PDB file of C-alpha atoms in Angstrom:
ATOM      1  CA  MET A   1      65.691 -43.855  18.920  1.00 62.00           C
ATOM      2  CA  SER A   2      64.940 -40.212  18.270  1.00 72.00           C
ATOM      3  CA  VAL A   3      66.171 -37.995  15.478  1.00 77.00           C
ATOM      4  CA  VAL A   4      67.093 -34.378  16.094  1.00 82.00           C
ATOM      5  CA  ILE A   5      66.134 -31.979  13.330  1.00 83.00           C
ATOM      6  CA  THR A   6      68.089 -28.736  13.516  1.00 88.00           C
ATOM      7  CA  LEU A   7      67.244 -25.258  12.256  1.00 89.00           C
ATOM      8  CA  GLU A   8      69.672 -25.830   9.372  1.00 91.00           C
ATOM      9  CA  ASP A   9      67.736 -28.974   8.445  1.00 90.00           C
ATOM     10  CA  ILE A  10      64.303 -27.334   8.358  1.00 92.00           C
ATOM     11  CA  GLN A  11      65.709 -24.423   6.360  1.00 92.00           C
ATOM     12  CA  ALA A  12      67.171 -26.910   3.881  1.00 93.00           C
ATOM     13  CA  TYR A  13      63.784 -28.691   3.703  1.00 93.00           C
ATOM     14  CA  ALA A  14      62.164 -25.325   2.906  1.00 94.00           C
ATOM     15  CA  GLU A  15      64.647 -24.749   0.086  1.00 93.00           C
ATOM     16  CA  VAL A  16      64.142 -28.269  -1.276  1.00 93.00           C
ATOM     17  CA  ASP A  17      60.349 -27.892  -1.097  1.00 94.00           C
ATOM     18  CA  TYR A  18      60.582 -24.560  -2.927  1.00 94.00           C
ATOM     19  CA  ILE A  19      62.832 -25.999  -5.647  1.00 93.00           C
ATOM     20  CA  ILE A  20      60.661 -29.073  -6.156  1.00 93.00           C
ATOM     21  CA  HIS A  21      57.444 -27.078  -6.431  1.00 91.00           C
ATOM     22  CA  HIS A  22      58.989 -24.809  -9.056  1.00 91.00           C
ATOM     23  CA  MET A  23      59.994 -27.706 -11.293  1.00 90.00           C
ATOM     24  CA  ASN A  24      58.157 -29.280 -14.172  1.00 91.00           C
ATOM     25  CA  GLN A  25      55.249 -31.456 -13.012  1.00 93.00           C
ATOM     26  CA  ARG A  26      56.802 -34.604 -14.486  1.00 93.00           C
ATOM     27  CA  TYR A  27      59.691 -34.291 -11.985  1.00 92.00           C
ATOM     28  CA  ILE A  28      57.319 -33.695  -9.082  1.00 92.00           C
ATOM     29  CA  ASP A  29      55.331 -36.825 -10.029  1.00 93.00           C
ATOM     30  CA  LYS A  30      58.451 -39.002  -9.780  1.00 93.00           C
ATOM     31  CA  ILE A  31      58.981 -38.182  -6.091  1.00 92.00           C
ATOM     32  CA  PRO A  32      56.968 -40.298  -3.623  1.00 93.00           C
ATOM     33  CA  PRO A  33      54.063 -38.356  -2.071  1.00 93.00           C
ATOM     34  CA  LYS A  34      55.232 -39.178   1.483  1.00 94.00           C
ATOM     35  CA  MET A  35      58.558 -37.504   0.763  1.00 93.00           C
ATOM     36  CA  LEU A  36      56.844 -34.401  -0.614  1.00 93.00           C
ATOM     37  CA  GLU A  37      54.631 -34.371   2.462  1.00 94.00           C
ATOM     38  CA  PHE A  38      57.718 -34.674   4.714  1.00 93.00           C
ATOM     39  CA  PHE A  39      59.401 -31.634   3.147  1.00 93.00           C
ATOM     40  CA  GLY A  40      56.134 -29.676   3.332  1.00 92.00           C
ATOM     41  CA  THR A  41      55.530 -30.604   6.985  1.00 92.00           C
ATOM     42  CA  TYR A  42      59.009 -30.060   8.404  1.00 91.00           C
ATOM     43  CA  LYS A  43      60.131 -27.031   6.386  1.00 92.00           C
ATOM     44  CA  ASP A  44      60.767 -23.695   8.042  1.00 91.00           C
ATOM     45  CA  PRO A  45      57.825 -21.504   6.967  1.00 91.00           C
ATOM     46  CA  ASN A  46      59.716 -18.296   7.857  1.00 92.00           C
ATOM     47  CA  HIS A  47      62.828 -19.060   5.804  1.00 91.00           C
ATOM     48  CA  GLU A  48      63.017 -16.677   2.846  1.00 91.00           C
ATOM     49  CA  ILE A  49      64.128 -18.269  -0.386  1.00 90.00           C
ATOM     50  CA  HIS A  50      65.272 -16.356  -3.453  1.00 88.00           C
ATOM     51  CA  ILE A  51      66.204 -18.524  -6.412  1.00 88.00           C
ATOM     52  CA  ASN A  52      67.002 -17.303  -9.900  1.00 88.00           C
ATOM     53  CA  PRO A  53      65.953 -19.969 -12.422  1.00 86.00           C
ATOM     54  CA  TYR A  54      68.681 -18.830 -14.829  1.00 90.00           C
ATOM     55  CA  VAL A  55      71.584 -19.453 -12.426  1.00 90.00           C
ATOM     56  CA  PRO A  56      72.847 -22.953 -11.461  1.00 89.00           C
ATOM     57  CA  LEU A  57      71.754 -24.075  -8.002  1.00 86.00           C
ATOM     58  CA  GLU A  58      75.298 -24.413  -6.649  1.00 86.00           C
ATOM     59  CA  LYS A  59      75.854 -20.672  -7.265  1.00 90.00           C
ATOM     60  CA  GLN A  60      72.678 -19.540  -5.471  1.00 88.00           C
ATOM     61  CA  GLY A  61      73.947 -19.564  -1.892  1.00 90.00           C
ATOM     62  CA  LEU A  62      71.762 -22.488  -0.855  1.00 92.00           C
ATOM     63  CA  LYS A  63      72.501 -24.638   2.169  1.00 92.00           C
ATOM     64  CA  ARG A  64      74.915 -27.499   1.578  1.00 90.00           C
ATOM     65  CA  TYR A  65      72.327 -29.948   2.898  1.00 91.00           C
ATOM     66  CA  THR A  66      69.854 -28.637   0.292  1.00 92.00           C
ATOM     67  CA  LEU A  67      72.263 -29.422  -2.522  1.00 90.00           C
ATOM     68  CA  GLU A  68      72.921 -32.886  -1.058  1.00 89.00           C
ATOM     69  CA  ILE A  69      69.193 -33.664  -0.926  1.00 91.00           C
ATOM     70  CA  ILE A  70      68.681 -32.425  -4.497  1.00 91.00           C
ATOM     71  CA  ALA A  71      71.614 -34.571  -5.653  1.00 89.00           C
ATOM     72  CA  LEU A  72      70.102 -37.646  -3.964  1.00 89.00           C
ATOM     73  CA  LEU A  73      66.669 -36.918  -5.464  1.00 91.00           C
ATOM     74  CA  HIS A  74      68.286 -36.617  -8.876  1.00 89.00           C
ATOM     75  CA  LEU A  75      70.156 -39.883  -8.431  1.00 87.00           C
ATOM     76  CA  LYS A  76      67.177 -41.778  -7.031  1.00 89.00           C
ATOM     77  CA  TYR A  77      64.210 -40.416  -9.012  1.00 89.00           C
ATOM     78  CA  TRP A  78      65.077 -38.085 -11.878  1.00 89.00           C
ATOM     79  CA  CYS A  79      68.101 -39.624 -13.593  1.00 86.00           C
ATOM     80  CA  GLU A  80      66.875 -42.108 -16.214  1.00 86.00           C
ATOM     81  CA  ASP A  81      70.193 -43.005 -17.866  1.00 86.00           C
ATOM     82  CA  GLU A  82      71.658 -45.980 -15.964  1.00 87.00           C
ATOM     83  CA  LYS A  83      75.205 -45.188 -17.073  1.00 90.00           C
ATOM     84  CA  ARG A  84      74.926 -41.590 -15.810  1.00 87.00           C
ATOM     85  CA  LYS A  85      73.293 -42.823 -12.609  1.00 86.00           C
ATOM     86  CA  GLN A  86      76.252 -45.146 -11.964  1.00 89.00           C
ATOM     87  CA  GLU A  87      78.712 -42.288 -12.640  1.00 89.00           C
ATOM     88  CA  LEU A  88      76.898 -40.063 -10.124  1.00 86.00           C
ATOM     89  CA  TYR A  89      76.824 -42.846  -7.569  1.00 86.00           C
ATOM     90  CA  ASP A  90      80.578 -43.442  -8.013  1.00 89.00           C
ATOM     91  CA  ILE A  91      81.275 -39.718  -7.568  1.00 88.00           C
ATOM     92  CA  MET A  92      79.229 -39.666  -4.352  1.00 85.00           C
ATOM     93  CA  LEU A  93      80.945 -42.783  -3.070  1.00 89.00           C
ATOM     94  CA  ASN A  94      84.376 -41.344  -3.882  1.00 90.00           C
ATOM     95  CA  ASN A  95      83.486 -38.095  -2.073  1.00 87.00           C
ATOM     96  CA  GLN A  96      82.342 -40.099   0.942  1.00 88.00           C
ATOM     97  CA  HIS A  97      85.652 -41.994   1.054  1.00 90.00           C
ATOM     98  CA  LYS A  98      87.600 -38.720   0.808  1.00 91.00           C
ATOM     99  CA  LEU A  99      85.571 -37.230   3.658  1.00 87.00           C
ATOM    100  CA  GLU A 100      86.148 -40.291   5.846  1.00 90.00           C
ATOM    101  CA  GLU A 101      89.889 -40.163   5.148  1.00 89.00           C
ATOM    102  CA  GLN A 102      90.030 -36.460   6.022  1.00 88.00           C
ATOM    103  CA  MET A 103      88.170 -37.120   9.266  1.00 87.00           C
ATOM    104  CA  ARG A 104      90.526 -39.993  10.147  1.00 86.00           C
ATOM    105  CA  GLU A 105      93.551 -37.767   9.551  1.00 84.00           C
ATOM    106  CA  LYS A 106      92.113 -34.766  11.359  1.00 82.00           C
ATOM    107  CA  TYR A 107      90.958 -36.657  14.439  1.00 81.00           C
ATOM    108  CA  SER A 108      93.597 -39.358  14.728  1.00 78.00           C
ATOM    109  CA  ILE A 109      94.682 -40.072  18.293  1.00 76.00           C
ATOM    110  CA  GLU A 110      98.356 -39.545  17.500  1.00 74.00           C
ATOM    111  CA  LYS A 111      97.720 -36.072  16.084  1.00 70.00           C
ATOM    112  CA  LEU A 112      95.424 -35.072  18.921  1.00 67.00           C
ATOM    113  CA  PHE A 113      98.021 -35.777  21.605  1.00 67.00           C
ATOM    114  CA  ASP A 114     101.325 -35.325  19.771  1.00 62.00           C
ATOM    115  CA  ASN A 115     100.718 -32.005  18.067  1.00 53.00           C
ATOM    116  CA  ALA A 116     103.989 -30.230  18.789  1.00 55.00           C
ATOM    117  CA  SER A 117     103.585 -27.641  16.042  1.00 51.00           C
ATOM    118  CA  ALA A 118     100.288 -26.016  17.009  1.00 53.00           C
ATOM    119  CA  THR A 119      99.931 -22.269  16.734  1.00 55.00           C
ATOM    120  CA  VAL A 120      98.817 -20.154  19.645  1.00 55.00           C
ATOM    121  CA  VAL A 121      97.980 -16.490  20.212  1.00 52.00           C
ATOM    122  CA  THR A 122      99.364 -15.413  23.589  1.00 54.00           C
ATOM    123  CA  GLY A 123      99.235 -11.644  23.705  1.00 52.00           C
ATOM    124  CA  GLU A 124      98.309  -8.399  22.067  1.00 53.00           C
ATOM    125  CA  GLU A 125     101.468  -8.368  19.965  1.00 50.00           C
ATOM    126  CA  ASP A 126     100.321 -11.621  18.323  1.00 46.00           C
ATOM    127  CA  LEU A 127      96.870 -10.240  17.550  1.00 47.00           C
ATOM    128  CA  GLU A 128      98.303  -7.736  15.118  1.00 49.00           C
ATOM    129  CA  ASP A 129     100.256 -10.148  12.929  1.00 53.00           C
ATOM    130  CA  PHE A 130      98.889 -13.630  12.295  1.00 51.00           C
ATOM    131  CA  SER A 131     101.443 -14.324   9.581  1.00 53.00           C
ATOM    132  CA  LYS A 132     103.985 -15.423  12.223  1.00 54.00           C
ATOM    133  CA  PRO A 133     102.899 -18.767  13.687  1.00 54.00           C
ATOM    134  CA  ARG A 134     104.399 -19.585  17.043  1.00 50.00           C
ATOM    135  CA  GLN A 135     105.610 -23.014  17.989  1.00 49.00           C
ATOM    136  CA  VAL A 136     104.080 -24.573  21.085  1.00 47.00           C
ATOM    137  CA  GLN A 137     106.135 -27.061  23.027  1.00 46.00           C
ATOM    138  CA  ARG A 138     104.658 -30.296  24.242  1.00 50.00           C
ATOM    139  CA  TYR A 139     103.403 -30.171  27.813  1.00 50.00           C
ATOM    140  CA  GLU A 140     106.148 -32.387  29.230  1.00 54.00           C
ATOM    141  CA  ARG A 141     108.970 -30.407  27.615  1.00 54.00           C
ATOM    142  CA  TYR A 142     107.439 -27.090  28.595  1.00 50.00           C
ATOM    143  CA  THR A 143     107.066 -27.964  32.276  1.00 53.00           C
ATOM    144  CA  GLU A 144     110.525 -29.466  32.739  1.00 59.00           C
ATOM    145  CA  ASN A 145     112.287 -26.452  31.197  1.00 59.00           C
ATOM    146  CA  ASN A 146     110.234 -23.828  33.031  1.00 57.00           C
ATOM    147  CA  PRO A 147     110.977 -23.395  36.771  1.00 57.00           C
ATOM    148  CA  ASP A 148     107.795 -21.333  37.269  1.00 57.00           C
ATOM    149  CA  ILE A 149     105.524 -24.279  36.420  1.00 55.00           C
ATOM    150  CA  GLN A 150     105.314 -27.315  38.621  1.00 53.00           C
ATOM    151  CA  ASP A 151     103.567 -30.509  37.653  1.00 52.00           C
ATOM    152  CA  TYR A 152     101.538 -31.721  40.623  1.00 53.00           C
ATOM    153  CA  THR A 153      99.815 -34.577  38.803  1.00 53.00           C
ATOM    154  CA  ASP A 154     101.969 -37.282  40.425  1.00 51.00           C
ATOM    155  CA  MET A 155     102.574 -35.654  43.806  1.00 50.00           C
ATOM    156  CA  VAL A 156     100.668 -36.702  46.908  1.00 49.00           C
ATOM    157  CA  ASP A 157     100.600 -34.833  50.189  1.00 49.00           C
ATOM    158  CA  GLU A 158     102.946 -36.548  52.680  1.00 48.00           C
ATOM    159  CA  GLU A 159     100.319 -36.656  55.449  1.00 48.00           C
ATOM    160  CA  THR A 160      97.756 -38.395  53.255  1.00 47.00           C
ATOM    161  CA  SER A 161     100.296 -40.566  51.488  1.00 45.00           C
ATOM    162  CA  SER A 162     101.183 -42.376  54.682  1.00 47.00           C
ATOM    163  CA  ASP A 163      97.508 -43.212  55.211  1.00 47.00           C
ATOM    164  CA  ILE A 164      96.785 -44.162  51.617  1.00 47.00           C
ATOM    165  CA  HIS A 165      99.927 -46.037  50.637  1.00 45.00           C
ATOM    166  CA  THR A 166     100.568 -48.143  53.738  1.00 45.00           C
ATOM    167  CA  SER A 167     100.375 -51.362  51.751  1.00 46.00           C
ATOM    168  CA  THR A 168     103.037 -50.212  49.259  1.00 46.00           C
ATOM    169  CA  ASP A 169     105.625 -49.163  51.823  1.00 46.00           C
ATOM    170  CA  ASN A 170     107.285 -52.596  51.777  1.00 48.00           C
ATOM    171  CA  LEU A 171     107.531 -52.791  47.981  1.00 47.00           C
ATOM    172  CA  PRO A 172     110.984 -52.300  46.458  1.00 49.00           C
ATOM    173  CA  LEU A 173     111.484 -49.090  44.499  1.00 49.00           C
ATOM    174  CA  ASN A 174     112.360 -49.340  40.854  1.00 50.00           C
ATOM    175  CA  GLU A 175     115.161 -46.897  40.097  1.00 47.00           C
ATOM    176  CA  ASN A 176     114.404 -46.988  36.362  1.00 47.00           C
ATOM    177  CA  SER A 177     110.833 -45.822  36.798  1.00 47.00           C
ATOM    178  CA  GLU A 178     110.186 -42.258  35.806  1.00 54.00           C
ATOM    179  CA  LYS A 179     107.342 -39.976  36.692  1.00 58.00           C
ATOM    180  CA  ILE A 180     104.657 -39.821  34.042  1.00 65.00           C
ATOM    181  CA  GLY A 181     102.662 -36.595  33.674  1.00 71.00           C
ATOM    182  CA  PHE A 182      98.898 -36.378  33.699  1.00 71.00           C
ATOM    183  CA  PHE A 183      98.530 -35.784  29.945  1.00 71.00           C
ATOM    184  CA  LYS A 184     100.940 -38.606  29.180  1.00 74.00           C
ATOM    185  CA  LYS A 185      98.765 -40.941  31.264  1.00 76.00           C
ATOM    186  CA  ILE A 186      95.656 -39.883  29.355  1.00 76.00           C
ATOM    187  CA  LYS A 187      97.438 -40.371  26.041  1.00 75.00           C
ATOM    188  CA  ASN A 188      98.624 -43.831  27.075  1.00 75.00           C
ATOM    189  CA  LYS A 189      95.113 -44.780  28.168  1.00 74.00           C
ATOM    190  CA  PHE A 190      93.627 -43.713  24.815  1.00 71.00           C
ATOM    191  CA  MET A 191      96.337 -45.505  22.899  1.00 74.00           C
ATOM    192  CA  SER A 192      95.734 -48.708  24.888  1.00 73.00           C
ATOM    193  CA  ILE A 193      92.013 -48.526  24.135  1.00 73.00           C
ATOM    194  CA  PHE A 194      92.545 -48.177  20.396  1.00 69.00           C
ATOM    195  CA  ARG A 195      95.176 -50.918  20.235  1.00 67.00           C
ATOM    196  CA  LYS A 196      92.641 -53.527  21.383  1.00 57.00           C
TER     197      LYS A 196
END
């Protein structure tokens, strides 16, 4: 298994390395030497870092990943009060649960395929005023009410259909069956996968 280290990561490692090496020596001694070596080896040597020691780190415009690494180093190595360490751990755990819940809501299957209230920009008149969101109809409703759009997802050419569907010619037709569009089929397939 390989790990991909991005440009953002090596820039964050450079910021962490810079911060650590500008701290009191007693804090540097608490970090394992292999970890210090890791940050020194994989940091971006060309990344310029400007840190004011009189301003809190979260207000310095550092990478988010840098702040996360510093928070973990503080929790793991620098925090000596067990009660405070437990509070920090609970805050991190709570933030992780909130992030997971947001991701579940944002990427839920129902919202991905049933989003009937999405906004869309369709012309130059919409580019001028973004304060007016436009409603987008679902694909099925849009195609059945618009005579200019035809849904060919369930249609088969008559010449090829006689060759392909020879075994189904003798089957009785179900009058209650309705044509299902392409996107509806995909949605149903995804829903069946996640129901299992």
